[in-house]
CSV table of C-alpha atoms in Angstrom, one decimal:
chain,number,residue,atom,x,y,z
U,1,UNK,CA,-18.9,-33.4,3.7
U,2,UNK,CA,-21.0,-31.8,6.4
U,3,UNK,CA,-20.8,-34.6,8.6
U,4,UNK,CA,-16.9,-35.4,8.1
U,5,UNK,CA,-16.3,-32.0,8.8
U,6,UNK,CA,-18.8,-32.0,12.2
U,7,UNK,CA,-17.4,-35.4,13.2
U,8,UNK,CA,-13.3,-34.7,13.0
U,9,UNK,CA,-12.7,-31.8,14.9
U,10,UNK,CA,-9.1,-33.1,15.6
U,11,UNK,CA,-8.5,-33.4,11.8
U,12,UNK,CA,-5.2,-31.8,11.1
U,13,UNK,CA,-4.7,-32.2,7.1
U,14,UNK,CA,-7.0,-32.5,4.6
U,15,UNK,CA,-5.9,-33.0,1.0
U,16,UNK,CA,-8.8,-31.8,-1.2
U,17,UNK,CA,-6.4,-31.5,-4.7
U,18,UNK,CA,-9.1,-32.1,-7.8
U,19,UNK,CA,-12.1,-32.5,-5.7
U,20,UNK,CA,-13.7,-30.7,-8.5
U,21,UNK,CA,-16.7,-30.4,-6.4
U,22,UNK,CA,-15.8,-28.6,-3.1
U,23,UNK,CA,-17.4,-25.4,-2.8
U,24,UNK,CA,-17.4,-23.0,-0.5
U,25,UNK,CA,-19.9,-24.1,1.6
U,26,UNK,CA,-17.8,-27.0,1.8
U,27,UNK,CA,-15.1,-24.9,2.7
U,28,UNK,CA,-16.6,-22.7,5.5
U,29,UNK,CA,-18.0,-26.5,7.1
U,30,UNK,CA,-14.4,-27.3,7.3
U,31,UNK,CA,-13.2,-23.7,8.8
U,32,UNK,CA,-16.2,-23.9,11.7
U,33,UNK,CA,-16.0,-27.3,12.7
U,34,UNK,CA,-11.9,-28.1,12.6
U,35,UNK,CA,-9.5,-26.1,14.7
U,36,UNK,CA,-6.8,-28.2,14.5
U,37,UNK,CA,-6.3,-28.0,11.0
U,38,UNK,CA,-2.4,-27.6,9.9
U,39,UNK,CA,-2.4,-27.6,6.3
U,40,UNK,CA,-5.2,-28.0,3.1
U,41,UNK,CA,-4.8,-28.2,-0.2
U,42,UNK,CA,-7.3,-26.9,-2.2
U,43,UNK,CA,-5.5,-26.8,-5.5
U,44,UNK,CA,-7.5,-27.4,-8.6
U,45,UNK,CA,-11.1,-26.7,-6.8
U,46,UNK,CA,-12.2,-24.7,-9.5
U,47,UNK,CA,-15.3,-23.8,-7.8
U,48,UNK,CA,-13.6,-22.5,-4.4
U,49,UNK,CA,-13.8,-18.2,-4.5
U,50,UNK,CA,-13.0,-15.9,-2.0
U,51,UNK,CA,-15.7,-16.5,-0.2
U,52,UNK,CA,-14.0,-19.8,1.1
U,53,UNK,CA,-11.0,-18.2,2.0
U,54,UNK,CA,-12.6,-15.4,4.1
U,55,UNK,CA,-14.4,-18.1,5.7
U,56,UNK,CA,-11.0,-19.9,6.5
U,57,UNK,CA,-9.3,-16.8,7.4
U,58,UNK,CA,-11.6,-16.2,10.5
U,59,UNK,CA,-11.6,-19.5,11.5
U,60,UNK,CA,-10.1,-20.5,14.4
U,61,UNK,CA,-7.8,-23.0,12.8
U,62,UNK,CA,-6.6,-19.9,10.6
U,63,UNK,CA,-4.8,-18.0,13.4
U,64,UNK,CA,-4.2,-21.0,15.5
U,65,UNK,CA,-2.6,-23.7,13.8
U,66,UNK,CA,-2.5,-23.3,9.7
U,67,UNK,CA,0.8,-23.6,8.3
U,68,UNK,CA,0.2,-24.7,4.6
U,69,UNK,CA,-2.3,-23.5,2.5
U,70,UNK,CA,-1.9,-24.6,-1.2
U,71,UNK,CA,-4.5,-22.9,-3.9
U,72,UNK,CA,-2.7,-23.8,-7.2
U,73,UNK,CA,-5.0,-23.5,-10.2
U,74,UNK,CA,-7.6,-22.1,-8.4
U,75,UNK,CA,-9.0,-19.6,-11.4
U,76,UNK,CA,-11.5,-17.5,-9.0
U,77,UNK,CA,-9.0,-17.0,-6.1
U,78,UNK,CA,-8.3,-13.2,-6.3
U,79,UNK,CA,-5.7,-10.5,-4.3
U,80,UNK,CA,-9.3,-10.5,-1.9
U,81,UNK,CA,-8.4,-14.1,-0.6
U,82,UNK,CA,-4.8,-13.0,0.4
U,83,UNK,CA,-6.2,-10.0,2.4
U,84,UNK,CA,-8.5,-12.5,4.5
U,85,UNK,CA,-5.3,-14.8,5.3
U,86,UNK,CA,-3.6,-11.7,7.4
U,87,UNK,CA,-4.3,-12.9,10.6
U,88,UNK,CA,-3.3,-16.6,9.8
U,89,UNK,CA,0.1,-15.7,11.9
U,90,UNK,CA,1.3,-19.4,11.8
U,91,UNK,CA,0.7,-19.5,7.8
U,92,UNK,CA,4.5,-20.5,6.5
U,93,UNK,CA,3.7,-21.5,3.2
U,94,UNK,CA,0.6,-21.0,0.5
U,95,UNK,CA,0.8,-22.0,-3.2
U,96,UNK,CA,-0.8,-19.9,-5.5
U,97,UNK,CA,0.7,-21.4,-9.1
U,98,UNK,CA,-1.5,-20.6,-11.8
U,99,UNK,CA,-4.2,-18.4,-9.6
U,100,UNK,CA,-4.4,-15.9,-12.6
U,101,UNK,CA,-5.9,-13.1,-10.6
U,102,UNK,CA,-3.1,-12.9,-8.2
U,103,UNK,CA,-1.1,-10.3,-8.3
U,104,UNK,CA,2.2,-9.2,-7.2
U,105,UNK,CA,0.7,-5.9,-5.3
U,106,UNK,CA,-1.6,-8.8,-3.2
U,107,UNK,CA,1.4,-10.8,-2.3
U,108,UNK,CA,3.3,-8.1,-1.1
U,109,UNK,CA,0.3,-7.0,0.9
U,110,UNK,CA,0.5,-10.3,2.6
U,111,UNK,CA,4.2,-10.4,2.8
U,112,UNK,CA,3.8,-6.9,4.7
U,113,UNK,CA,1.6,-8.7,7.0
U,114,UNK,CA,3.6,-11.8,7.1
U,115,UNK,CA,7.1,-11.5,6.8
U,116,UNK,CA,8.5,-14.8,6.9
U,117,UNK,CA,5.9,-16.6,4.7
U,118,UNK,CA,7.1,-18.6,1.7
U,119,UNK,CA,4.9,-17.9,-1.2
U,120,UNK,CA,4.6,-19.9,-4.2
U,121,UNK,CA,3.7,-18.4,-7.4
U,122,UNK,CA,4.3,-18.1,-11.2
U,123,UNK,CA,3.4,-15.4,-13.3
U,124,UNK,CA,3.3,-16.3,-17.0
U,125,UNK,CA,5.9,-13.7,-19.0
U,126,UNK,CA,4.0,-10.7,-21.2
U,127,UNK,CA,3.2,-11.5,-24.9
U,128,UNK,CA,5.5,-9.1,-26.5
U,129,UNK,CA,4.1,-7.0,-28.9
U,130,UNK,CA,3.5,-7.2,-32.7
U,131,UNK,CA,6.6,-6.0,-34.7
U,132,UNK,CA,5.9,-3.6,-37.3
U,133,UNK,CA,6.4,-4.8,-40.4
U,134,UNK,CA,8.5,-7.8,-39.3
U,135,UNK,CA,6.5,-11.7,-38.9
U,136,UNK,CA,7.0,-12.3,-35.7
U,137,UNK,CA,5.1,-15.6,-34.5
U,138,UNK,CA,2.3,-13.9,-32.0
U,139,UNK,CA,3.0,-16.0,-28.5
U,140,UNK,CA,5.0,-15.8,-25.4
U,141,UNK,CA,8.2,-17.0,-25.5
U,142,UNK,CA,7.4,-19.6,-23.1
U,143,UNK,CA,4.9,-21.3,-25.1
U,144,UNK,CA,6.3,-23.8,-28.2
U,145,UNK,CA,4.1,-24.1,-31.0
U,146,UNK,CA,4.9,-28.3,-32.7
């Protein structure tokens, strides 16, 4: 990956969905040796952390040129990565369904920062308590049981 990422420096999208195996050494190779990057999915790199991101996020590429930045189901991905994208001023649009330590206080830090940025995100509803005294079944009302 070292070598792809030393090699394309005019690279411009780079679709990394279920590369199980990126890290963020993989990552930080691909924010130091592509300025031109536009857009990169990283959604469902289990491995990628925040460490990645802030890697990314002082890249050149990062306050240059990236526009779409997609992190679905990435499950180490916290509120930290969103405060290294601030200075990503092109950033229009980043994914973050199913980042479960995202919250809605680090989104609207970014949004603060970047006002006309369309985030992407779902936040599964609250299990509702336990009745007392009543059987209630003991899952969100999303989920179906069959």
């Amino acid at each position: 990956f070292q070598a792809l990422a030393r090699s394309c420096h005019r690279l411009e999208r780079m679709d990394l969905e279920e590369c199980v195996l990126i890290t963020d050494t993989s990552i930080s190779q691909l924010a130091a040796h592509c300025p031109c990057l536009e857009s990169l999915s990283l959604s469902h790199c289990e491995l990628i952390t925040d460490e990645a991101i802030r890697h990314l996020g002082m890249s050149p590429c990062a306050s240059e040129n990236l526009t779409v930045l997609e992190l679905d189901n990435c499950p180490l991905i916290t509120d930290q990565s969103l405060d290294h994208l601030v200075g990503c001023h092109n950033l229009q649009r980043i994914e973050l369904y199913d980042c479960q330590l995202i919250t809605r206080a680090g989104i609207r830090r970014l949004r603060n920062h970047l006002p006309n940025i369309k985030v992407h995100a779902y936040f599964a509803p609250v299990t509702p308590p336990a009745s007392v005294g009543a059987t209630r079944h003991r899952y969100c009302r999303c989920c179906v049981i069959l």
